[in-house]
Tab-separated table of C-alpha atoms in Angstrom:
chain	number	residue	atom	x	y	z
A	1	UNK	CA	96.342	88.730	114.693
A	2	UNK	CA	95.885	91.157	111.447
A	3	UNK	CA	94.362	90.197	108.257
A	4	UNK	CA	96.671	89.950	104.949
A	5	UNK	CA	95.631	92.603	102.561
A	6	UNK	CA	96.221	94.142	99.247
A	7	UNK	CA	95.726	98.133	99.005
A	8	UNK	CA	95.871	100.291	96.219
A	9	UNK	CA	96.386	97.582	93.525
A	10	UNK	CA	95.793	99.118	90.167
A	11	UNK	CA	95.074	97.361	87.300
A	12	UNK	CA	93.735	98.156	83.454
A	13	UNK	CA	90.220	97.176	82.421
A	14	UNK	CA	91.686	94.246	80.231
A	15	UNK	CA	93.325	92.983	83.501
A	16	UNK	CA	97.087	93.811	83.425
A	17	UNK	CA	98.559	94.323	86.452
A	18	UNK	CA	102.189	96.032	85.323
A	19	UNK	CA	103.120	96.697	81.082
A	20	UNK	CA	105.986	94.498	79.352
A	21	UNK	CA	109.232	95.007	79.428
A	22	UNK	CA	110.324	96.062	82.988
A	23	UNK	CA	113.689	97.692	83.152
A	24	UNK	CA	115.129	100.420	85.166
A	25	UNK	CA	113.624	103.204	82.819
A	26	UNK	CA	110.446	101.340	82.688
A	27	UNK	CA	109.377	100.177	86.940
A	28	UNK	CA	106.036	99.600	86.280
A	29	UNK	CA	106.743	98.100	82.306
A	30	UNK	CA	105.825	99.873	79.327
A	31	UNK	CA	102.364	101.856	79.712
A	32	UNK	CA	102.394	101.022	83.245
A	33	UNK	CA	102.553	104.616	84.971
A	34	UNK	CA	99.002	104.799	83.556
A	35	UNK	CA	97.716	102.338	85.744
A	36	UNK	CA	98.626	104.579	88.718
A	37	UNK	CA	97.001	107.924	87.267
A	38	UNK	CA	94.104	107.517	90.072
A	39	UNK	CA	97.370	107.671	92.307
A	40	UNK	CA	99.451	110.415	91.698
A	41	UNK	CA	97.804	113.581	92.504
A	42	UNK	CA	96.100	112.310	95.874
A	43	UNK	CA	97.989	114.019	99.033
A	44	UNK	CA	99.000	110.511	100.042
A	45	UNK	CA	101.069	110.319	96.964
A	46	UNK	CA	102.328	113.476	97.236
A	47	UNK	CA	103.259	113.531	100.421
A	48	UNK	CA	105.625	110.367	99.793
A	49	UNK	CA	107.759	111.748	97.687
A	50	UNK	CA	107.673	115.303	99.670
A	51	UNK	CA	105.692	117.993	98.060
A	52	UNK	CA	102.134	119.460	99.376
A	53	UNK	CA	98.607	119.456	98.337
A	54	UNK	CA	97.256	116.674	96.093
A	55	UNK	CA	93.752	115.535	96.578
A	56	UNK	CA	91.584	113.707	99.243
A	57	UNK	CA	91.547	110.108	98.327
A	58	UNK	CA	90.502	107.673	101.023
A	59	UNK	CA	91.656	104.776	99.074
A	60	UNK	CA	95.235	106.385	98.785
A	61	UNK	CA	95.106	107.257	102.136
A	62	UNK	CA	94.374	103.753	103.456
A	63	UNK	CA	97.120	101.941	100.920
A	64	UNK	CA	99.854	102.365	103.477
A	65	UNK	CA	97.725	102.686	106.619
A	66	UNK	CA	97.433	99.860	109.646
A	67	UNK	CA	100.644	97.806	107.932
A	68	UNK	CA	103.258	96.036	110.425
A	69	UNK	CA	105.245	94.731	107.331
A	70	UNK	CA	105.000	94.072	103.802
A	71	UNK	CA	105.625	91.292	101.175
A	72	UNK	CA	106.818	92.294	97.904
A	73	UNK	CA	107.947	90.324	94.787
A	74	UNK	CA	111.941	90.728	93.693
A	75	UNK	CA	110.361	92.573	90.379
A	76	UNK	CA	109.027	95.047	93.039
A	77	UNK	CA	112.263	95.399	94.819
A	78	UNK	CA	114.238	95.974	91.349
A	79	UNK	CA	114.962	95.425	87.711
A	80	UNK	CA	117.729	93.313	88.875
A	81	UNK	CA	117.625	89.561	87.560
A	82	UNK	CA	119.552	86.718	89.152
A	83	UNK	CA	122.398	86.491	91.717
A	84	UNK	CA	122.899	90.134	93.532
A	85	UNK	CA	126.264	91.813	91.568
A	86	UNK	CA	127.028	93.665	94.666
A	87	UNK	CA	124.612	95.643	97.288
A	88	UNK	CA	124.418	99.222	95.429
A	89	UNK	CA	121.165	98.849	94.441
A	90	UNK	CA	118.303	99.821	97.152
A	91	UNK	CA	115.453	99.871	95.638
A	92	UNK	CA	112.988	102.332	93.944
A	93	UNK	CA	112.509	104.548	96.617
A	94	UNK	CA	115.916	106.551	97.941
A	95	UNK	CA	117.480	106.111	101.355
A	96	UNK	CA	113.551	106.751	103.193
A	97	UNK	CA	111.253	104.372	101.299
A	98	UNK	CA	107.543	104.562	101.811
A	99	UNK	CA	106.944	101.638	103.956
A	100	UNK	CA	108.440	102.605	107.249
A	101	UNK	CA	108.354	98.732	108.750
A	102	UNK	CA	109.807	95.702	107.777
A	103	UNK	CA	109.508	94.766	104.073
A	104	UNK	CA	110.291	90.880	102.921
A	105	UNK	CA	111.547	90.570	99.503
A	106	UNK	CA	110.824	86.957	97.778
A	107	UNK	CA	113.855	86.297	95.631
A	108	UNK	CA	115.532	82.770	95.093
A	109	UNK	CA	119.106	84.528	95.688
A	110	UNK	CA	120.590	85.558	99.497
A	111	UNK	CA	121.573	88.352	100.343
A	112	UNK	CA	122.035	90.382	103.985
A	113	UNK	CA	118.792	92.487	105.492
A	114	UNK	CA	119.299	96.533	104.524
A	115	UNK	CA	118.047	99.067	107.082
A	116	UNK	CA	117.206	102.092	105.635
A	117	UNK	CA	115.956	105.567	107.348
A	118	UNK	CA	112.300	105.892	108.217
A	119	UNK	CA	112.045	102.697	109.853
A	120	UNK	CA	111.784	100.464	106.390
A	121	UNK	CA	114.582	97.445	107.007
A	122	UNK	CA	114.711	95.046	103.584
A	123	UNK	CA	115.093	91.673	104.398
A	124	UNK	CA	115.354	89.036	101.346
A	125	UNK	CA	113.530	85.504	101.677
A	126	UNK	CA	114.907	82.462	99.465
A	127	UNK	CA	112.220	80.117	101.669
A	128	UNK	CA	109.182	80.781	99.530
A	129	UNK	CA	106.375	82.322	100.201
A	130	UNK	CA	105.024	80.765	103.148
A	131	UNK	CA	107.916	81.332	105.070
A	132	UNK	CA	107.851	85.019	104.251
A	133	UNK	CA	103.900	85.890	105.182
A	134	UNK	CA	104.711	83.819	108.619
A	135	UNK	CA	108.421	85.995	108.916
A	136	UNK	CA	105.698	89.228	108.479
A	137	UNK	CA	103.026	88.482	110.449
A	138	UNK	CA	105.506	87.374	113.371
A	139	UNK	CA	106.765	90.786	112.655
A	140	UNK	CA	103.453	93.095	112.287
A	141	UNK	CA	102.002	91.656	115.216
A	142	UNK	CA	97.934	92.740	115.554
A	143	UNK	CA	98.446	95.048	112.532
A	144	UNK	CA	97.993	94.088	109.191
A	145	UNK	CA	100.642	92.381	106.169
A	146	UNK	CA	100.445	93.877	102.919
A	147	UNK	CA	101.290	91.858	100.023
A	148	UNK	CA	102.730	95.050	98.186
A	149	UNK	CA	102.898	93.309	94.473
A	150	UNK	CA	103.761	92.540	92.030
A	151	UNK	CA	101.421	90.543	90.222
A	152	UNK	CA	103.568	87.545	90.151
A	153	UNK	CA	103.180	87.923	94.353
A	154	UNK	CA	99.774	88.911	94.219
A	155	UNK	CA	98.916	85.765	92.240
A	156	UNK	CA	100.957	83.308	94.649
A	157	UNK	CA	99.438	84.596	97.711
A	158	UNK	CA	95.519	84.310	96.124
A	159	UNK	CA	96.494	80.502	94.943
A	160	UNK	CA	97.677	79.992	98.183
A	161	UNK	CA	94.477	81.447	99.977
A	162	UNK	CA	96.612	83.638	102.330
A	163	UNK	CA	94.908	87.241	100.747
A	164	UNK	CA	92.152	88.292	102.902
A	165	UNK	CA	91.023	91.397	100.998
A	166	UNK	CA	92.052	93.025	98.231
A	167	UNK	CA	91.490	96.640	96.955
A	168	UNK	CA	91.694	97.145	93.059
A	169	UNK	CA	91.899	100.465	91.260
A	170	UNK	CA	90.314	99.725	87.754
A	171	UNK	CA	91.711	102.051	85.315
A	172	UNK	CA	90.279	102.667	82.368
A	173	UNK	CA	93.118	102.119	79.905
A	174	UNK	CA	94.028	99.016	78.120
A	175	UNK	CA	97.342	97.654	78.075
A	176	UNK	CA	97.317	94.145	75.495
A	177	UNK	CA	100.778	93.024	77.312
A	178	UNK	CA	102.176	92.572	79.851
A	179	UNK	CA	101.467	90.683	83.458
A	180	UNK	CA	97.516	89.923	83.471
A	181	UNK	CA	96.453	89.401	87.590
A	182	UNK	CA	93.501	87.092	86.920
A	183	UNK	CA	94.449	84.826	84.224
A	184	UNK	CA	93.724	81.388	85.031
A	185	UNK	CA	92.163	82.085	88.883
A	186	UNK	CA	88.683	81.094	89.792
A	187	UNK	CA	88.061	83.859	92.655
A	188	UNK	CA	84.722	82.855	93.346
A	189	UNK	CA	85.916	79.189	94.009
A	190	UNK	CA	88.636	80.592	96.138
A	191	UNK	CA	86.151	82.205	98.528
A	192	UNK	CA	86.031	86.001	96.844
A	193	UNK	CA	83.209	88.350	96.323
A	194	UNK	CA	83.015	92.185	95.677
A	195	UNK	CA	82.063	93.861	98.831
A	196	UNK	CA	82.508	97.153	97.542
A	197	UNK	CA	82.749	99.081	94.368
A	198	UNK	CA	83.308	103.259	93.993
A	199	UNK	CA	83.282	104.398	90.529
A	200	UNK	CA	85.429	107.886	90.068
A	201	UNK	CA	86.890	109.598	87.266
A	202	UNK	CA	90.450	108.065	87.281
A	203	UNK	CA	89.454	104.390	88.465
A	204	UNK	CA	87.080	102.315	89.695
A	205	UNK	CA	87.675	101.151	93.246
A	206	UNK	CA	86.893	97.567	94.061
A	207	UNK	CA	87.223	95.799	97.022
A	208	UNK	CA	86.995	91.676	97.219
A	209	UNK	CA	86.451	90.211	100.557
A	210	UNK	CA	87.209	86.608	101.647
């Protein structure tokens, strides 16, 4: 059986996991693309959305790496709110998304699984989250779940006790709004400690073991 992990989280010094105001123009909220600065010149980056080079980045090469399926929150999946108007919209990521296994998308509204090319099939959960993580791990058999965000998921998962390491890119920007990972959690009374930390230029990597 894998271990349920969180890769390649990024989050601002002040602890905001995404900006405000999430909308189609805006995936990651206002400010929010600066979270992922430490992200986008790595090869692993680059070679998602298909161009060459980028830099070495063992963190970005390990965010997508040993997954059999992911979790991600219906903010991650869209900027759509409430019932589905009609199945046009795909997600973020074109017709080959990044994930390239089964994804399960927590939303309180139905709607049928997607396939998409590369291997990535969406399938939408209205059971909560338990029934999702045990809907992935049935499906990732001995490889790892990744709960892919957003914070809202993140959160749920660590309440829960499900998250069995978690990787956090520290940026150093501050953000004042928008959705703050920590607030309210007691880590250390949840079983957490920082096994790891790697200071570089763009963030400061931080891993916390269960």
């Amino acid at each position: 059986m894998g271990k349920v992990r969180v890769r390649g989280f990024a989050v601002s010094i002040d602890g905001f996991g995404a900006g405000p105001d999430q909308s189609l123009e805006h995936p990651l909220g206002k400010g929010g693309p600066e979270l992922m600065r430490w992200f986008f010149p790595t090869r692993a980056f680059r070679s998602m959305i298909g161009q060459d080079g980028g830099t070495d980045d063992r963190f970005a090469d390990t965010g997508m790496e040993g997954f059999g399926a992911f979790i991600l929150g219906r903010n991650m999946f869209g900027p759509i709110r409430g019932e589905w108007p009609d199945d046009a919209w795909k997600g973020w990521w074109g017709d080959n998304p990044p994930y390239h296994a089964p994804a399960f998308i927590l939303t309180h509204h139905a709607r049928a699984p997607i396939v998409m090319e590369g291997g990535t099939t969406f399938h939408f959960v209205t059971e909560g989250i338990e029934a999702a993580l045990a809907q992935a791990k049935a499906a990732a058999g001995d490889l790892d779940v990744k709960i892919g965000g957003g914070v809202s998921t993140v959160r749920q998962y660590l309440l829960a006790g499900e998250i069995d390491e978690m990787h956090l890119a520290v940026s150093p920007i501050v953000l004042g709004r928008g959705e703050h990972l920590f607030a309210g959690i007691d880590l250390p009374s949840l079983g957490y400690r920082v096994t790891e930390t790697v200071p570089t230029e763009l963030a400061t990597h931080i891993v916390l073991t269960r």
